[in-house]
Amino acid sequence: MVAMTSADIEVRTVTVADAGELFTLRRAAFVTEAQQYDDPHIPPLTQTFDELKEDLARPDVVTLGAWVGSRLAGSIRVLLEDGKATLGRFAVAPDLQGKGIGSRLLVEIVPRLPEGTKEVWVFTGRDSVQNIAFYASKGYEHQHDQSVGDLTYAYLRRMLGEEPDPA
């Protein structure tokens, strides 16, 4: 396979017209997470297609997608609240993980946030060590864990204006 460069990735807002692709991408990306936690009921896998379309139309939610050619290869959902952005449903197609798509999405989020956004939060399964390490490498610091049903999530925060160490 030819190496992918940042120029091969186009990041733009996901619209309701992209809902079918997004629905498929999330299903593929979150199956591994569900298997790790032995829980097929995680929200990205239980959200219906109609609920997804409603979510894409919300004024307080922005969903960014990363396209490689005509394929939606990654996405991230951003919930906007007073001075705070919460990232979720971060998905990269399983066959394209490790190729910079997730990193590109994280970089593209910040300039698209409303003025006055002071902090960005992200959460992942507490046992998702690889995800936690990825977020930490991008300047996110672990703040706390929270149990929801049978799952325990790790919450990480990045204060804006603080650049991550490029190392």
PDB file of N, CA, C and O in Angstrom, residues 74-128:
ATOM      1  N   GLY A  74     -12.638   8.446   8.899  1.00  0.00           N
ATOM      2  CA  GLY A  74     -12.602   8.742  10.323  1.00  0.00           C
ATOM      3  C   GLY A  74     -13.587   9.840  10.656  1.00  0.00           C
ATOM      4  O   GLY A  74     -14.011  10.598   9.771  1.00  0.00           O
ATOM      5  N   SER A  75     -13.958   9.910  11.933  1.00  0.00           N
ATOM      6  CA  SER A  75     -14.877  10.960  12.362  1.00  0.00           C
ATOM      7  C   SER A  75     -14.734  11.193  13.857  1.00  0.00           C
ATOM      8  O   SER A  75     -14.222  10.351  14.591  1.00  0.00           O
ATOM      9  N   ILE A  76     -15.205  12.356  14.266  1.00  0.00           N
ATOM     10  CA  ILE A  76     -15.258  12.681  15.681  1.00  0.00           C
ATOM     11  C   ILE A  76     -16.422  13.640  15.912  1.00  0.00           C
ATOM     12  O   ILE A  76     -16.672  14.530  15.105  1.00  0.00           O
ATOM     13  N   ARG A  77     -17.121  13.401  17.002  1.00  0.00           N
ATOM     14  CA  ARG A  77     -18.292  14.208  17.379  1.00  0.00           C
ATOM     15  C   ARG A  77     -17.857  15.172  18.476  1.00  0.00           C
ATOM     16  O   ARG A  77     -17.160  14.790  19.409  1.00  0.00           O
ATOM     17  N   VAL A  78     -18.292  16.440  18.367  1.00  0.00           N
ATOM     18  CA  VAL A  78     -17.932  17.457  19.346  1.00  0.00           C
ATOM     19  C   VAL A  78     -19.217  18.077  19.900  1.00  0.00           C
ATOM     20  O   VAL A  78     -19.997  18.666  19.152  1.00  0.00           O
ATOM     21  N   LEU A  79     -19.424  17.929  21.201  1.00  0.00           N
ATOM     22  CA  LEU A  79     -20.550  18.563  21.884  1.00  0.00           C
ATOM     23  C   LEU A  79     -20.051  19.894  22.431  1.00  0.00           C
ATOM     24  O   LEU A  79     -19.064  19.938  23.178  1.00  0.00           O
ATOM     25  N   LEU A  80     -20.723  20.977  22.060  1.00  0.00           N
ATOM     26  CA  LEU A  80     -20.312  22.320  22.458  1.00  0.00           C
ATOM     27  C   LEU A  80     -21.180  22.809  23.608  1.00  0.00           C
ATOM     28  O   LEU A  80     -22.404  22.794  23.518  1.00  0.00           O
ATOM     29  N   GLU A  81     -20.527  23.217  24.693  1.00  0.00           N
ATOM     30  CA  GLU A  81     -21.204  23.782  25.861  1.00  0.00           C
ATOM     31  C   GLU A  81     -20.431  25.029  26.267  1.00  0.00           C
ATOM     32  O   GLU A  81     -19.319  25.227  25.804  1.00  0.00           O
ATOM     33  N   ASP A  82     -20.955  25.818  27.155  1.00  0.00           N
ATOM     34  CA  ASP A  82     -20.318  27.060  27.580  1.00  0.00           C
ATOM     35  C   ASP A  82     -18.828  26.888  27.851  1.00  0.00           C
ATOM     36  O   ASP A  82     -18.434  26.363  28.887  1.00  0.00           O
ATOM     37  N   GLY A  83     -17.993  27.343  26.933  1.00  0.00           N
ATOM     38  CA  GLY A  83     -16.549  27.319  27.131  1.00  0.00           C
ATOM     39  C   GLY A  83     -15.920  25.944  27.110  1.00  0.00           C
ATOM     40  O   GLY A  83     -14.740  25.798  27.414  1.00  0.00           O
ATOM     41  N   LYS A  84     -16.677  24.933  26.749  1.00  0.00           N
ATOM     42  CA  LYS A  84     -16.193  23.556  26.824  1.00  0.00           C
ATOM     43  C   LYS A  84     -16.616  22.789  25.576  1.00  0.00           C
ATOM     44  O   LYS A  84     -17.734  22.950  25.086  1.00  0.00           O
ATOM     45  N   ALA A  85     -15.712  21.956  25.071  1.00  0.00           N
ATOM     46  CA  ALA A  85     -16.016  21.045  23.971  1.00  0.00           C
ATOM     47  C   ALA A  85     -15.732  19.630  24.471  1.00  0.00           C
ATOM     48  O   ALA A  85     -14.685  19.383  25.069  1.00  0.00           O
ATOM     49  N   THR A  86     -16.670  18.727  24.250  1.00  0.00           N
ATOM     50  CA  THR A  86     -16.483  17.337  24.656  1.00  0.00           C
ATOM     51  C   THR A  86     -16.462  16.469  23.406  1.00  0.00           C
ATOM     52  O   THR A  86     -17.419  16.453  22.633  1.00  0.00           O
ATOM     53  N   LEU A  87     -15.342  15.783  23.227  1.00  0.00           N
ATOM     54  CA  LEU A  87     -15.155  14.924  22.066  1.00  0.00           C
ATOM     55  C   LEU A  87     -15.681  13.534  22.375  1.00  0.00           C
ATOM     56  O   LEU A  87     -15.487  13.020  23.472  1.00  0.00           O
ATOM     57  N   GLY A  88     -16.295  12.928  21.395  1.00  0.00           N
ATOM     58  CA  GLY A  88     -16.791  11.575  21.572  1.00  0.00           C
ATOM     59  C   GLY A  88     -16.981  10.898  20.228  1.00  0.00           C
ATOM     60  O   GLY A  88     -16.826  11.507  19.167  1.00  0.00           O
ATOM     61  N   ARG A  89     -17.324   9.633  20.293  1.00  0.00           N
ATOM     62  CA  ARG A  89     -17.585   8.847  19.075  1.00  0.00           C
ATOM     63  C   ARG A  89     -16.438   8.998  18.072  1.00  0.00           C
ATOM     64  O   ARG A  89     -16.657   9.095  16.869  1.00  0.00           O
ATOM     65  N   PHE A  90     -15.218   8.998  18.594  1.00  0.00           N
ATOM     66  CA  PHE A  90     -14.019   9.138  17.777  1.00  0.00           C
ATOM     67  C   PHE A  90     -13.784   7.796  17.087  1.00  0.00           C
ATOM     68  O   PHE A  90     -13.562   6.781  17.747  1.00  0.00           O
ATOM     69  N   ALA A  91     -13.854   7.789  15.772  1.00  0.00           N
ATOM     70  CA  ALA A  91     -13.786   6.537  15.027  1.00  0.00           C
ATOM     71  C   ALA A  91     -12.859   6.664  13.827  1.00  0.00           C
ATOM     72  O   ALA A  91     -12.902   7.658  13.107  1.00  0.00           O
ATOM     73  N   VAL A  92     -12.034   5.652  13.634  1.00  0.00           N
ATOM     74  CA  VAL A  92     -11.214   5.532  12.430  1.00  0.00           C
ATOM     75  C   VAL A  92     -11.439   4.127  11.894  1.00  0.00           C
ATOM     76  O   VAL A  92     -11.472   3.160  12.663  1.00  0.00           O
ATOM     77  N   ALA A  93     -11.615   4.031  10.592  1.00  0.00           N
ATOM     78  CA  ALA A  93     -11.822   2.727   9.967  1.00  0.00           C
ATOM     79  C   ALA A  93     -10.706   1.774  10.415  1.00  0.00           C
ATOM     80  O   ALA A  93      -9.531   2.155  10.397  1.00  0.00           O
ATOM     81  N   PRO A  94     -11.055   0.565  10.836  1.00  0.00           N
ATOM     82  CA  PRO A  94     -10.039  -0.361  11.370  1.00  0.00           C
ATOM     83  C   PRO A  94      -8.848  -0.584  10.436  1.00  0.00           C
ATOM     84  O   PRO A  94      -7.710  -0.647  10.900  1.00  0.00           O
ATOM     85  N   ASP A  95      -9.064  -0.642   9.142  1.00  0.00           N
ATOM     86  CA  ASP A  95      -7.954  -0.895   8.217  1.00  0.00           C
ATOM     87  C   ASP A  95      -7.090   0.343   7.963  1.00  0.00           C
ATOM     88  O   ASP A  95      -6.042   0.237   7.322  1.00  0.00           O
ATOM     89  N   LEU A  96      -7.493   1.491   8.492  1.00  0.00           N
ATOM     90  CA  LEU A  96      -6.724   2.720   8.292  1.00  0.00           C
ATOM     91  C   LEU A  96      -6.183   3.300   9.596  1.00  0.00           C
ATOM     92  O   LEU A  96      -5.637   4.403   9.603  1.00  0.00           O
ATOM     93  N   GLN A  97      -6.319   2.579  10.686  1.00  0.00           N
ATOM     94  CA  GLN A  97      -5.802   3.070  11.963  1.00  0.00           C
ATOM     95  C   GLN A  97      -4.280   3.119  11.925  1.00  0.00           C
ATOM     96  O   GLN A  97      -3.632   2.306  11.262  1.00  0.00           O
ATOM     97  N   GLY A  98      -3.728   4.109  12.618  1.00  0.00           N
ATOM     98  CA  GLY A  98      -2.274   4.261  12.675  1.00  0.00           C
ATOM     99  C   GLY A  98      -1.688   4.999  11.485  1.00  0.00           C
ATOM    100  O   GLY A  98      -0.479   5.017  11.295  1.00  0.00           O
ATOM    101  N   LYS A  99      -2.526   5.618  10.679  1.00  0.00           N
ATOM    102  CA  LYS A  99      -2.056   6.317   9.478  1.00  0.00           C
ATOM    103  C   LYS A  99      -2.209   7.835   9.578  1.00  0.00           C
ATOM    104  O   LYS A  99      -2.123   8.534   8.582  1.00  0.00           O
ATOM    105  N   GLY A 100      -2.470   8.353  10.783  1.00  0.00           N
ATOM    106  CA  GLY A 100      -2.529   9.795  10.986  1.00  0.00           C
ATOM    107  C   GLY A 100      -3.910  10.407  10.884  1.00  0.00           C
ATOM    108  O   GLY A 100      -4.065  11.618  11.053  1.00  0.00           O
ATOM    109  N   ILE A 101      -4.927   9.602  10.615  1.00  0.00           N
ATOM    110  CA  ILE A 101      -6.275  10.143  10.455  1.00  0.00           C
ATOM    111  C   ILE A 101      -6.800  10.691  11.778  1.00  0.00           C
ATOM    112  O   ILE A 101      -7.328  11.806  11.830  1.00  0.00           O
ATOM    113  N   GLY A 102      -6.654   9.935  12.850  1.00  0.00           N
ATOM    114  CA  GLY A 102      -7.106  10.396  14.167  1.00  0.00           C
ATOM    115  C   GLY A 102      -6.358  11.639  14.610  1.00  0.00           C
ATOM    116  O   GLY A 102      -6.967  12.601  15.113  1.00  0.00           O
ATOM    117  N   SER A 103      -5.056  11.657  14.413  1.00  0.00           N
ATOM    118  CA  SER A 103      -4.260  12.837  14.782  1.00  0.00           C
ATOM    119  C   SER A 103      -4.716  14.056  13.997  1.00  0.00           C
ATOM    120  O   SER A 103      -4.847  15.155  14.550  1.00  0.00           O
ATOM    121  N   ARG A 104      -4.981  13.879  12.729  1.00  0.00           N
ATOM    122  CA  ARG A 104      -5.423  14.992  11.883  1.00  0.00           C
ATOM    123  C   ARG A 104      -6.765  15.540  12.376  1.00  0.00           C
ATOM    124  O   ARG A 104      -6.962  16.755  12.450  1.00  0.00           O
ATOM    125  N   LEU A 105      -7.686  14.645  12.739  1.00  0.00           N
ATOM    126  CA  LEU A 105      -8.984  15.099  13.250  1.00  0.00           C
ATOM    127  C   LEU A 105      -8.815  15.910  14.536  1.00  0.00           C
ATOM    128  O   LEU A 105      -9.451  16.951  14.704  1.00  0.00           O
ATOM    129  N   LEU A 106      -7.945  15.454  15.442  1.00  0.00           N
ATOM    130  CA  LEU A 106      -7.732  16.198  16.687  1.00  0.00           C
ATOM    131  C   LEU A 106      -7.147  17.582  16.424  1.00  0.00           C
ATOM    132  O   LEU A 106      -7.507  18.554  17.098  1.00  0.00           O
ATOM    133  N   VAL A 107      -6.258  17.689  15.458  1.00  0.00           N
ATOM    134  CA  VAL A 107      -5.669  18.980  15.115  1.00  0.00           C
ATOM    135  C   VAL A 107      -6.721  19.909  14.501  1.00  0.00           C
ATOM    136  O   VAL A 107      -6.771  21.100  14.797  1.00  0.00           O
ATOM    137  N   GLU A 108      -7.571  19.361  13.668  1.00  0.00           N
ATOM    138  CA  GLU A 108      -8.569  20.158  12.944  1.00  0.00           C
ATOM    139  C   GLU A 108      -9.701  20.660  13.838  1.00  0.00           C
ATOM    140  O   GLU A 108     -10.386  21.617  13.482  1.00  0.00           O
ATOM    141  N   ILE A 109      -9.904  20.039  14.982  1.00  0.00           N
ATOM    142  CA  ILE A 109     -11.021  20.427  15.849  1.00  0.00           C
ATOM    143  C   ILE A 109     -10.821  21.830  16.418  1.00  0.00           C
ATOM    144  O   ILE A 109     -11.719  22.667  16.355  1.00  0.00           O
ATOM    145  N   VAL A 110      -9.663  22.082  16.973  1.00  0.00           N
ATOM    146  CA  VAL A 110      -9.445  23.310  17.741  1.00  0.00           C
ATOM    147  C   VAL A 110      -9.775  24.579  16.960  1.00  0.00           C
ATOM    148  O   VAL A 110     -10.519  25.424  17.450  1.00  0.00           O
ATOM    149  N   PRO A 111      -9.298  24.769  15.726  1.00  0.00           N
ATOM    150  CA  PRO A 111      -9.630  26.012  15.026  1.00  0.00           C
ATOM    151  C   PRO A 111     -11.118  26.124  14.650  1.00  0.00           C
ATOM    152  O   PRO A 111     -11.584  27.205  14.318  1.00  0.00           O
ATOM    153  N   ARG A 112     -11.853  25.045  14.754  1.00  0.00           N
ATOM    154  CA  ARG A 112     -13.279  25.066  14.409  1.00  0.00           C
ATOM    155  C   ARG A 112     -14.176  25.275  15.627  1.00  0.00           C
ATOM    156  O   ARG A 112     -15.393  25.340  15.491  1.00  0.00           O
ATOM    157  N   LEU A 113     -13.574  25.355  16.799  1.00  0.00           N
ATOM    158  CA  LEU A 113     -14.365  25.553  18.013  1.00  0.00           C
ATOM    159  C   LEU A 113     -14.796  27.007  18.131  1.00  0.00           C
ATOM    160  O   LEU A 113     -14.083  27.910  17.683  1.00  0.00           O
ATOM    161  N   PRO A 114     -15.936  27.253  18.764  1.00  0.00           N
ATOM    162  CA  PRO A 114     -16.391  28.634  18.941  1.00  0.00           C
ATOM    163  C   PRO A 114     -15.400  29.439  19.789  1.00  0.00           C
ATOM    164  O   PRO A 114     -14.737  28.890  20.677  1.00  0.00           O
ATOM    165  N   GLU A 115     -15.326  30.716  19.499  1.00  0.00           N
ATOM    166  CA  GLU A 115     -14.495  31.608  20.298  1.00  0.00           C
ATOM    167  C   GLU A 115     -14.953  31.515  21.749  1.00  0.00           C
ATOM    168  O   GLU A 115     -16.140  31.409  22.036  1.00  0.00           O
ATOM    169  N   GLY A 116     -14.024  31.512  22.661  1.00  0.00           N
ATOM    170  CA  GLY A 116     -14.356  31.412  24.073  1.00  0.00           C
ATOM    171  C   GLY A 116     -14.284  29.990  24.616  1.00  0.00           C
ATOM    172  O   GLY A 116     -14.446  29.775  25.816  1.00  0.00           O
ATOM    173  N   THR A 117     -14.018  29.021  23.736  1.00  0.00           N
ATOM    174  CA  THR A 117     -13.859  27.641  24.216  1.00  0.00           C
ATOM    175  C   THR A 117     -12.513  27.554  24.923  1.00  0.00           C
ATOM    176  O   THR A 117     -11.478  27.867  24.344  1.00  0.00           O
ATOM    177  N   LYS A 118     -12.554  27.165  26.190  1.00  0.00           N
ATOM    178  CA  LYS A 118     -11.347  27.163  27.016  1.00  0.00           C
ATOM    179  C   LYS A 118     -10.772  25.773  27.247  1.00  0.00           C
ATOM    180  O   LYS A 118      -9.596  25.623  27.543  1.00  0.00           O
ATOM    181  N   GLU A 119     -11.633  24.741  27.145  1.00  0.00           N
ATOM    182  CA  GLU A 119     -11.150  23.396  27.429  1.00  0.00           C
ATOM    183  C   GLU A 119     -11.822  22.384  26.518  1.00  0.00           C
ATOM    184  O   GLU A 119     -12.954  22.575  26.080  1.00  0.00           O
ATOM    185  N   VAL A 120     -11.069  21.329  26.234  1.00  0.00           N
ATOM    186  CA  VAL A 120     -11.567  20.239  25.410  1.00  0.00           C
ATOM    187  C   VAL A 120     -11.445  18.958  26.222  1.00  0.00           C
ATOM    188  O   VAL A 120     -10.379  18.649  26.761  1.00  0.00           O
ATOM    189  N   TRP A 121     -12.548  18.234  26.328  1.00  0.00           N
ATOM    190  CA  TRP A 121     -12.595  16.982  27.073  1.00  0.00           C
ATOM    191  C   TRP A 121     -12.779  15.822  26.112  1.00  0.00           C
ATOM    192  O   TRP A 121     -13.425  15.968  25.073  1.00  0.00           O
ATOM    193  N   VAL A 122     -12.240  14.690  26.477  1.00  0.00           N
ATOM    194  CA  VAL A 122     -12.436  13.459  25.721  1.00  0.00           C
ATOM    195  C   VAL A 122     -12.555  12.327  26.731  1.00  0.00           C
ATOM    196  O   VAL A 122     -12.023  12.414  27.843  1.00  0.00           O
ATOM    197  N   PHE A 123     -13.288  11.305  26.360  1.00  0.00           N
ATOM    198  CA  PHE A 123     -13.393  10.153  27.253  1.00  0.00           C
ATOM    199  C   PHE A 123     -13.249   8.876  26.447  1.00  0.00           C
ATOM    200  O   PHE A 123     -13.518   8.841  25.243  1.00  0.00           O
ATOM    201  N   THR A 124     -12.791   7.855  27.118  1.00  0.00           N
ATOM    202  CA  THR A 124     -12.621   6.545  26.510  1.00  0.00           C
ATOM    203  C   THR A 124     -12.724   5.507  27.629  1.00  0.00           C
ATOM    204  O   THR A 124     -12.703   5.866  28.804  1.00  0.00           O
ATOM    205  N   GLY A 125     -12.827   4.271  27.267  1.00  0.00           N
ATOM    206  CA  GLY A 125     -12.863   3.220  28.283  1.00  0.00           C
ATOM    207  C   GLY A 125     -11.595   3.258  29.125  1.00  0.00           C
ATOM    208  O   GLY A 125     -10.493   3.441  28.590  1.00  0.00           O
ATOM    209  N   ARG A 126     -11.746   3.096  30.420  1.00  0.00           N
ATOM    210  CA  ARG A 126     -10.598   3.170  31.332  1.00  0.00           C
ATOM    211  C   ARG A 126      -9.534   2.139  30.981  1.00  0.00           C
ATOM    212  O   ARG A 126      -8.337   2.368  31.180  1.00  0.00           O
ATOM    213  N   ASP A 127      -9.942   1.011  30.429  1.00  0.00           N
ATOM    214  CA  ASP A 127      -8.975  -0.038  30.085  1.00  0.00           C
ATOM    215  C   ASP A 127      -8.427   0.102  28.669  1.00  0.00           C
ATOM    216  O   ASP A 127      -7.645  -0.733  28.215  1.00  0.00           O
ATOM    217  N   SER A 128      -8.815   1.147  27.972  1.00  0.00           N
ATOM    218  CA  SER A 128      -8.320   1.387  26.612  1.00  0.00           C
ATOM    219  C   SER A 128      -6.986   2.131  26.689  1.00  0.00           C
ATOM    220  O   SER A 128      -6.877   3.312  26.371  1.00  0.00           O
TER     221      SER A 128
END
